[in-house]
Short mmCIF file of C-alpha atoms in Angstrom, two decimals:
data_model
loop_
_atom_site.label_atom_id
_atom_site.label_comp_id
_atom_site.label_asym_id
_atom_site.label_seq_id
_atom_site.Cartn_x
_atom_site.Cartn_y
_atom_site.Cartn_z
CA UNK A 1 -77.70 153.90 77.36
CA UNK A 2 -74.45 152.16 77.46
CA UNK A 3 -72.10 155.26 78.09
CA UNK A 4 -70.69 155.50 81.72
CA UNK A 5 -69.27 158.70 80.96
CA UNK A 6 -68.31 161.70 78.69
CA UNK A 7 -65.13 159.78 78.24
CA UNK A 8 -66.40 156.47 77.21
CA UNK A 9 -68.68 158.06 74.91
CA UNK A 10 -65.96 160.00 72.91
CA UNK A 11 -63.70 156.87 72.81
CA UNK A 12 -66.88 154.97 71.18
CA UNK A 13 -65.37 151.60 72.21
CA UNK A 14 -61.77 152.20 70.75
CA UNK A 15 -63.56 153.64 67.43
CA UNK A 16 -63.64 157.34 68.61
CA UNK A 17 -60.91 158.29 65.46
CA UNK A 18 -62.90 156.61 62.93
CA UNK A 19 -66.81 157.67 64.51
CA UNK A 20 -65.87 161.42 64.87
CA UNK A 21 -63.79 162.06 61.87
CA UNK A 22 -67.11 160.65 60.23
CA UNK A 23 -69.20 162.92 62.17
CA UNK A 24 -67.40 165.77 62.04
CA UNK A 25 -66.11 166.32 58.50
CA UNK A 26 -69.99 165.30 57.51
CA UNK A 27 -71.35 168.49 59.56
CA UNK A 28 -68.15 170.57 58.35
CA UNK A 29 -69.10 169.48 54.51
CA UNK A 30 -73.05 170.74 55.11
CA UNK A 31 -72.06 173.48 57.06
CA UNK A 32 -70.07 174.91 54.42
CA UNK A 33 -72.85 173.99 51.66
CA UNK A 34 -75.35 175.78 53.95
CA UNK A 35 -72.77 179.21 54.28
CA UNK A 36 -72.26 179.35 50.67
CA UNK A 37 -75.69 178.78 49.19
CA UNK A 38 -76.05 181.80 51.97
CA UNK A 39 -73.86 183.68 50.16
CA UNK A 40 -74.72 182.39 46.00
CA UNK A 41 -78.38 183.34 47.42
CA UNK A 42 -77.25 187.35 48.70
CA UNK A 43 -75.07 187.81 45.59
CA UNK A 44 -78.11 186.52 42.99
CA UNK A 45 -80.16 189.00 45.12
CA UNK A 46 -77.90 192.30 45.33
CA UNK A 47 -77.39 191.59 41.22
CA UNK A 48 -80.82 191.14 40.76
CA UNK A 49 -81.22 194.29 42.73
CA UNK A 50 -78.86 196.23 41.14
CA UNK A 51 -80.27 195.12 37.47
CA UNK A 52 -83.88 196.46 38.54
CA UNK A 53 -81.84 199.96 39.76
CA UNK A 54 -80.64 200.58 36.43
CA UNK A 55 -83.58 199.47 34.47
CA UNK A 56 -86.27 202.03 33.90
CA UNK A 57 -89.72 201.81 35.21
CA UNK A 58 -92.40 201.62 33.28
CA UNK A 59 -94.32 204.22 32.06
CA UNK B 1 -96.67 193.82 32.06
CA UNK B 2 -97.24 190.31 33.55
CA UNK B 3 -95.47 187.60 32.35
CA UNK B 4 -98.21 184.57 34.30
CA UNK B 5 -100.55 183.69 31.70
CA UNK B 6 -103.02 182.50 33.68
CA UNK B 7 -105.53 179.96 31.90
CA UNK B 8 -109.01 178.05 33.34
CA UNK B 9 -108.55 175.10 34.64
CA UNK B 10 -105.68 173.45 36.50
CA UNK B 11 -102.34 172.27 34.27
CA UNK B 12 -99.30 171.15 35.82
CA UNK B 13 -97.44 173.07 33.43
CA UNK B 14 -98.11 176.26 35.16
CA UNK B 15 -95.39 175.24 37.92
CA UNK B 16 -92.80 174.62 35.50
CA UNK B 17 -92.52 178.82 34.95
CA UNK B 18 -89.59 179.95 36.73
CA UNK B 19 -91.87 182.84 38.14
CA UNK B 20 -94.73 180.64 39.46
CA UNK B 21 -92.24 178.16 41.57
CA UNK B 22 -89.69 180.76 42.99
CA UNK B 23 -92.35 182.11 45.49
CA UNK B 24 -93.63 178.32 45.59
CA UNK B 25 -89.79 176.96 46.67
CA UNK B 26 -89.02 179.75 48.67
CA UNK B 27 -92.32 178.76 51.50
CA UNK B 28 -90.91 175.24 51.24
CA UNK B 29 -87.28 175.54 51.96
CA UNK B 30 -88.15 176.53 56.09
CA UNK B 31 -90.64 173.37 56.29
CA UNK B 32 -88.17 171.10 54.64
CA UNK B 33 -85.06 172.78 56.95
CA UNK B 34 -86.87 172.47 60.09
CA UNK B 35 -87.87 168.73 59.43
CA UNK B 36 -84.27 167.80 58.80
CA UNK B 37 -83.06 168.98 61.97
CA UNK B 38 -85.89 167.52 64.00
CA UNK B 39 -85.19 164.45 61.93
CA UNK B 40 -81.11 164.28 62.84
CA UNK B 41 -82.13 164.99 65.95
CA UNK B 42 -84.30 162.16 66.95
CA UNK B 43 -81.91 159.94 64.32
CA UNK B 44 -78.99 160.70 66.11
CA UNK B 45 -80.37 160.41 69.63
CA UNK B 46 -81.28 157.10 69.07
CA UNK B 47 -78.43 156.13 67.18
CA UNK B 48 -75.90 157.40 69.66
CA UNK B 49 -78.12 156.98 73.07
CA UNK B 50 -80.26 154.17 72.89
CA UNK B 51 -78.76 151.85 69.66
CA UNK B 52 -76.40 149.30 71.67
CA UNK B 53 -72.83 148.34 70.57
CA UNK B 54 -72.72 145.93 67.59
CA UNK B 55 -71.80 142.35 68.79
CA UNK B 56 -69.38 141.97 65.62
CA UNK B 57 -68.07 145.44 65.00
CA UNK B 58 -68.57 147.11 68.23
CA UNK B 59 -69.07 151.14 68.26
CA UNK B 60 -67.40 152.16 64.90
CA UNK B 61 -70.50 150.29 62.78
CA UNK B 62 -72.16 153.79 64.11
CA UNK B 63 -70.90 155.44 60.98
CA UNK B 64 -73.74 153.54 59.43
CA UNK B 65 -76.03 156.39 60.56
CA UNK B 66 -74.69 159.07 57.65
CA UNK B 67 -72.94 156.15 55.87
CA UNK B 68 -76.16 154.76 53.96
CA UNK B 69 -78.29 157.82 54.04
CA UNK B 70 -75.65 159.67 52.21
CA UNK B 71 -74.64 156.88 49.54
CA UNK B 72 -78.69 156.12 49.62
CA UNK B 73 -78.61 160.38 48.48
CA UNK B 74 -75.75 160.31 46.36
CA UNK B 75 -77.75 157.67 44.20
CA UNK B 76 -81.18 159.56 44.49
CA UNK B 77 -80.22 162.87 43.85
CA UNK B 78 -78.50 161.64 40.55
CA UNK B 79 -80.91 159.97 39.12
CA UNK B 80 -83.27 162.91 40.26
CA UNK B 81 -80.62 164.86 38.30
CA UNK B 82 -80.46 162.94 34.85
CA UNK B 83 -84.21 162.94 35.13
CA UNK B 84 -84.34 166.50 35.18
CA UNK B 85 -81.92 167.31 32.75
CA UNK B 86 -83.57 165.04 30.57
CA UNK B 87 -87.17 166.48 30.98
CA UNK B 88 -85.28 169.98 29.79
CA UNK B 89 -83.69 168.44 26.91
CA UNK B 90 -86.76 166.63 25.77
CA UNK B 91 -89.44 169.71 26.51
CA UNK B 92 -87.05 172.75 26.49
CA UNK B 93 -88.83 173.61 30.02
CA UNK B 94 -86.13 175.83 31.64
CA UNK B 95 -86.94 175.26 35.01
CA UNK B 96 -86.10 171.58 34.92
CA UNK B 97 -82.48 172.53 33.51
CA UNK B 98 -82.16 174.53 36.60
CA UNK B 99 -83.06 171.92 38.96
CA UNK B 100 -80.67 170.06 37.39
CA UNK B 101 -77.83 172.28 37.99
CA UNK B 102 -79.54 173.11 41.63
CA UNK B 103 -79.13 169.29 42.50
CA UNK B 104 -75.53 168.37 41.38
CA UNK B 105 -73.49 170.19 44.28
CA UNK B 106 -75.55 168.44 46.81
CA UNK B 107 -75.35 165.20 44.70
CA UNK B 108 -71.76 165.18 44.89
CA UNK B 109 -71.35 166.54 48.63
CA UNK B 110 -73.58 163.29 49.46
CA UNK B 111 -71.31 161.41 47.75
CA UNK B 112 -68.46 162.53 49.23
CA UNK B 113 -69.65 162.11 52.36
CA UNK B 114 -70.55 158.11 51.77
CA UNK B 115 -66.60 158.04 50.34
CA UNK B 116 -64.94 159.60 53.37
CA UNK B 117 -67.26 158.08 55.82
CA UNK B 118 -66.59 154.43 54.00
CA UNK B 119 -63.02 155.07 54.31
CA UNK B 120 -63.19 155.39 58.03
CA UNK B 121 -65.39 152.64 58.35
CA UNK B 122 -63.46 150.20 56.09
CA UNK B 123 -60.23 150.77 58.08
CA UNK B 124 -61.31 149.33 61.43
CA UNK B 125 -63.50 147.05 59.39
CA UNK B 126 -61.55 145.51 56.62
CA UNK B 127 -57.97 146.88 57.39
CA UNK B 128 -57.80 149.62 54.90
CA UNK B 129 -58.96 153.20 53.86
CA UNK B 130 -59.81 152.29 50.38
CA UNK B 131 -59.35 149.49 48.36
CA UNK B 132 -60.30 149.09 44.72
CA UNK B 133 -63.76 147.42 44.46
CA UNK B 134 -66.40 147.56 42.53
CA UNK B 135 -68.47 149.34 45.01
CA UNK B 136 -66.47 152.01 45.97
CA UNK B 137 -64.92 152.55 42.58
CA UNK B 138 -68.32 152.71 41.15
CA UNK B 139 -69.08 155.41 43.93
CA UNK B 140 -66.04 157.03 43.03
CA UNK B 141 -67.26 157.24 39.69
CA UNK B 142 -70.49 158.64 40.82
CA UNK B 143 -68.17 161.52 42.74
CA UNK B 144 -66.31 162.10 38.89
CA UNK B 145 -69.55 162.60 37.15
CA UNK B 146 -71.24 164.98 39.34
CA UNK B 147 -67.78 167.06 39.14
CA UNK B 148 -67.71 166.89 34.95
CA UNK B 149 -71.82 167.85 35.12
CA UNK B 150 -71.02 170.88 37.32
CA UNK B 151 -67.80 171.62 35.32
CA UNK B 152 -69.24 171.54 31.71
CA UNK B 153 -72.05 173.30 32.70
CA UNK B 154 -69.53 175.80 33.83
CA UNK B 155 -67.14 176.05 31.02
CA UNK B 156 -70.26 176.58 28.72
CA UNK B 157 -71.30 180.58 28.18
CA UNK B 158 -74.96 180.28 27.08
CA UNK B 159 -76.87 178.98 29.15
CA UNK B 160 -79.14 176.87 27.36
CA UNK B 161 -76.52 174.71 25.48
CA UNK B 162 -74.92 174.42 28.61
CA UNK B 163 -77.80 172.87 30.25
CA UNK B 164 -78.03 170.24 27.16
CA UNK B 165 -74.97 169.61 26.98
CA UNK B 166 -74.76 168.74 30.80
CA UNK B 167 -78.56 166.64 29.74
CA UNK B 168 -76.02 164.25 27.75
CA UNK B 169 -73.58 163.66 30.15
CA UNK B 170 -76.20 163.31 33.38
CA UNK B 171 -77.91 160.93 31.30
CA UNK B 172 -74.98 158.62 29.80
CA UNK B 173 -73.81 158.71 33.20
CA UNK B 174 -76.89 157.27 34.82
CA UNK B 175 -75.87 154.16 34.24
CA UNK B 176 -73.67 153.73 36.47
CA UNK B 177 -76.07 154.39 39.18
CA UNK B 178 -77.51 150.59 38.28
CA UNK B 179 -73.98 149.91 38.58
CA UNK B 180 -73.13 150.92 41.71
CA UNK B 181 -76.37 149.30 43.35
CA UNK B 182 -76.18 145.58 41.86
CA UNK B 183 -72.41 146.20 42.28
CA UNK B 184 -72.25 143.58 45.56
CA UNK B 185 -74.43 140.99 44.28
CA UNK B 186 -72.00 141.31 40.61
CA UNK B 187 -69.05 141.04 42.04
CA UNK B 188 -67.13 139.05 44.59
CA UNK B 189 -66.67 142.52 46.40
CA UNK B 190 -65.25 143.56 49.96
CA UNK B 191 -68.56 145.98 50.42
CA UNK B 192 -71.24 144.06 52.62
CA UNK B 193 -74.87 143.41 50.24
CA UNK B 194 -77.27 145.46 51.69
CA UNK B 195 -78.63 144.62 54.81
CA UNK B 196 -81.85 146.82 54.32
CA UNK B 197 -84.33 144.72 51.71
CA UNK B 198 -87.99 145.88 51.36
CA UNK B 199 -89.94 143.19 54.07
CA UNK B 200 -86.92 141.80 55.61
CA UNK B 201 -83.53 143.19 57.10
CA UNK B 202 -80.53 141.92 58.85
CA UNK B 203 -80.36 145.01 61.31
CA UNK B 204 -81.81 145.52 64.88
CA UNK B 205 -84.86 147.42 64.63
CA UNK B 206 -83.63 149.57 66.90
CA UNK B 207 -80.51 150.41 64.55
CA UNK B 208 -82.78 150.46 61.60
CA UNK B 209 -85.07 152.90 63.17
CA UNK B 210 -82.07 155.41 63.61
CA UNK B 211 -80.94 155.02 60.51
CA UNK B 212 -84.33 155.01 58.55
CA UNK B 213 -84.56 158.33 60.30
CA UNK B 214 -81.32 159.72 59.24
CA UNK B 215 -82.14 158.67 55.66
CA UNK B 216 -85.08 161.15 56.13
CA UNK B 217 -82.62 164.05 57.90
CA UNK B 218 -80.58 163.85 54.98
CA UNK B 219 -83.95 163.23 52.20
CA UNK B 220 -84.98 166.71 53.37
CA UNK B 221 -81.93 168.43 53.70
CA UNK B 222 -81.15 168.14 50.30
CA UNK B 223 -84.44 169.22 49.55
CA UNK B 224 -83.98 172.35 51.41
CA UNK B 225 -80.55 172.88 49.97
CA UNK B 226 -81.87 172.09 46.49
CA UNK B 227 -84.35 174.90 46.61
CA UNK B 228 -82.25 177.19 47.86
CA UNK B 229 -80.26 177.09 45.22
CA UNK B 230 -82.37 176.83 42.62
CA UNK B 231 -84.30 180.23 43.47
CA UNK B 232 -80.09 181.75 43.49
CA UNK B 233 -80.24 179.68 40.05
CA UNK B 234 -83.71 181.36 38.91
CA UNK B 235 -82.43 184.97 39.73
CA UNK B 236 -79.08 184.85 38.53
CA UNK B 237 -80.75 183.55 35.47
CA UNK B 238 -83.91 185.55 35.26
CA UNK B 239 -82.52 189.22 36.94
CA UNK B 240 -83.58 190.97 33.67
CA UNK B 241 -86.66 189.08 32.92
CA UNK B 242 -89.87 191.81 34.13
CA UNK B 243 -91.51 189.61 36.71
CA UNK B 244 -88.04 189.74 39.11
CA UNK B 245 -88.24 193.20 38.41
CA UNK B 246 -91.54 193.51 39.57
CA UNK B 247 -91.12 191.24 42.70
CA UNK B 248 -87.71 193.57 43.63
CA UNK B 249 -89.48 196.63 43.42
CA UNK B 250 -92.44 195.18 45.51
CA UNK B 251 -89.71 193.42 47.65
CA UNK B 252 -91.04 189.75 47.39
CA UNK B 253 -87.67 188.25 46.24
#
């Protein structure tokens, strides 16, 4: 491991800028893919709820 | 009132019902979410921890560890894409329209991701952001025609003639992908040729390793995210057909 410290690590050599606004728009981008498929997944589930609630059941 | 029609013997065919793969996808999406983040893990540990500084480019070639996997994705996942859409325009088999659709927001989120990450890469590297070359144009391309497939499908009503005519586009639009690979040997471009060939490669194997592993991180991942939102896709879709009906009143959805 070539990092003396939490400082060196974040500078990454001069290239901290260019490294971590990689890194962290990358995890914001999937983190905000994984909240909405969260939320397209509850909405196709309350609709599909609510479709079965007003549907009669079988005989 | 069952809609399976069960029949002897084994036929892949059975998996292409909406109702036979949603219970199918929805066992594989922990598996495949769990083995991305052990992947990243590892991939990043390595990358960050035991990876040295490059000789020529010092710390900031460490982009390269969610540069190429997502570019390496953004490629995949469309041809994955055109296939599908092409498999439902050919056979009318309604599931693969869906994973069509289910792929193209994670298709284009990849290849944003290898366009941002390539601009802050190319700035310490060459001296600017972006730069009109073939590679990154053709990549920027790529970006466009994930956008149009997810827009006309969109814009269209009915579903069906939605998915074909999103079929068309995915699959005129494939050939770019060709485009954007052979793009450095082509052209006199800025982009570096690949430095990963099958039996020889111009990396450190310790780089490689992190980065082979972070191809796999992000491999799975979209896999994950895929299925996820193709079982939204199948119920949002399918909410009035009987066997969601069924499953919501037995409370397997």
């Amino acid at each position: 491991m070539q990092w003396g410290s939490l400082e060196q690590f974040l500078a990454m050599g001069g290239y901290g800028f260019y490294v971590w606004g990689s890194y962290v728009v990358c995890a914001g981008v999937i983190g905000a893919e994984i909240l909405a498929l969260r939320q397209r997944r509850r909405a196709a589930l309350a609709e599909a709820r609510r479709v079965t609630s007003t549907t009669g059941r079988p005989a | 009132m069952s809609s399976v029609t069960t029949r002897p013997g084994f036929s892949l065919f059975r998996y292409a019902a909406p109702n036979v793969f949603y219970p199918i996808a929805g066992r594989m999406v922990p598996l495949f979410a769990v083995l991305a983040a052990v992947l990243a893990a590892v991939g990043l540990y390595i990358g960050f921890f035991m990876a040295p500084t490059d000789a020529q480019q010092g710390d900031s070639y460490r982009i390269i560890y969610i540069h190429v996997p997502s570019a390496w994705m953004a490629m995949f996942l469309y041809v994955t894409m055109a296939f599908w859409a092409g498999v439902g325009l050919v056979f009318n088999t309604r599931l693969s329209s869906m994973m069509a659709q289910a792929i193209a927001p994670t298709g284009a989120l990849m290849a944003f991701i290898s366009l941002w990450t390539g601009a802050l890469w190319g700035r310490p590297t060459w001296g600017a952001y972006w730069v009109w070359d073939a590679r990154l144009t053709s990549t920027l391309i790529l970006l466009f025609l994930y956008l149009g497939f997810i827009a006309l499908q969109a814009a269209i009503d009915d579903k069906r003639r939605a998915d074909k005519a999103g079929a068309v586009l995915a699959l005129v639009g494939a050939i770019n992908v060709p485009i954007i690979y052979f793009s450095v040997k082509w052209w006199n471009t800025l982009h570096q040729g690949a430095s990963v060939k099958p039996g020889s490669s111009s990396m450190a194997d310790i780089m490689l390793t992190g980065m082979l592993l972070m191809v796999f991180a992000f491999w799975t991942y979209a896999i994950a995210a895929v299925l996820v939102r193709l079982r939204a896709i199948i119920l949002e879709r399918e909410r009035r057909a009987q066997w969601v009906i069924d499953a919501g009143r037995q409370g397997t959805l």
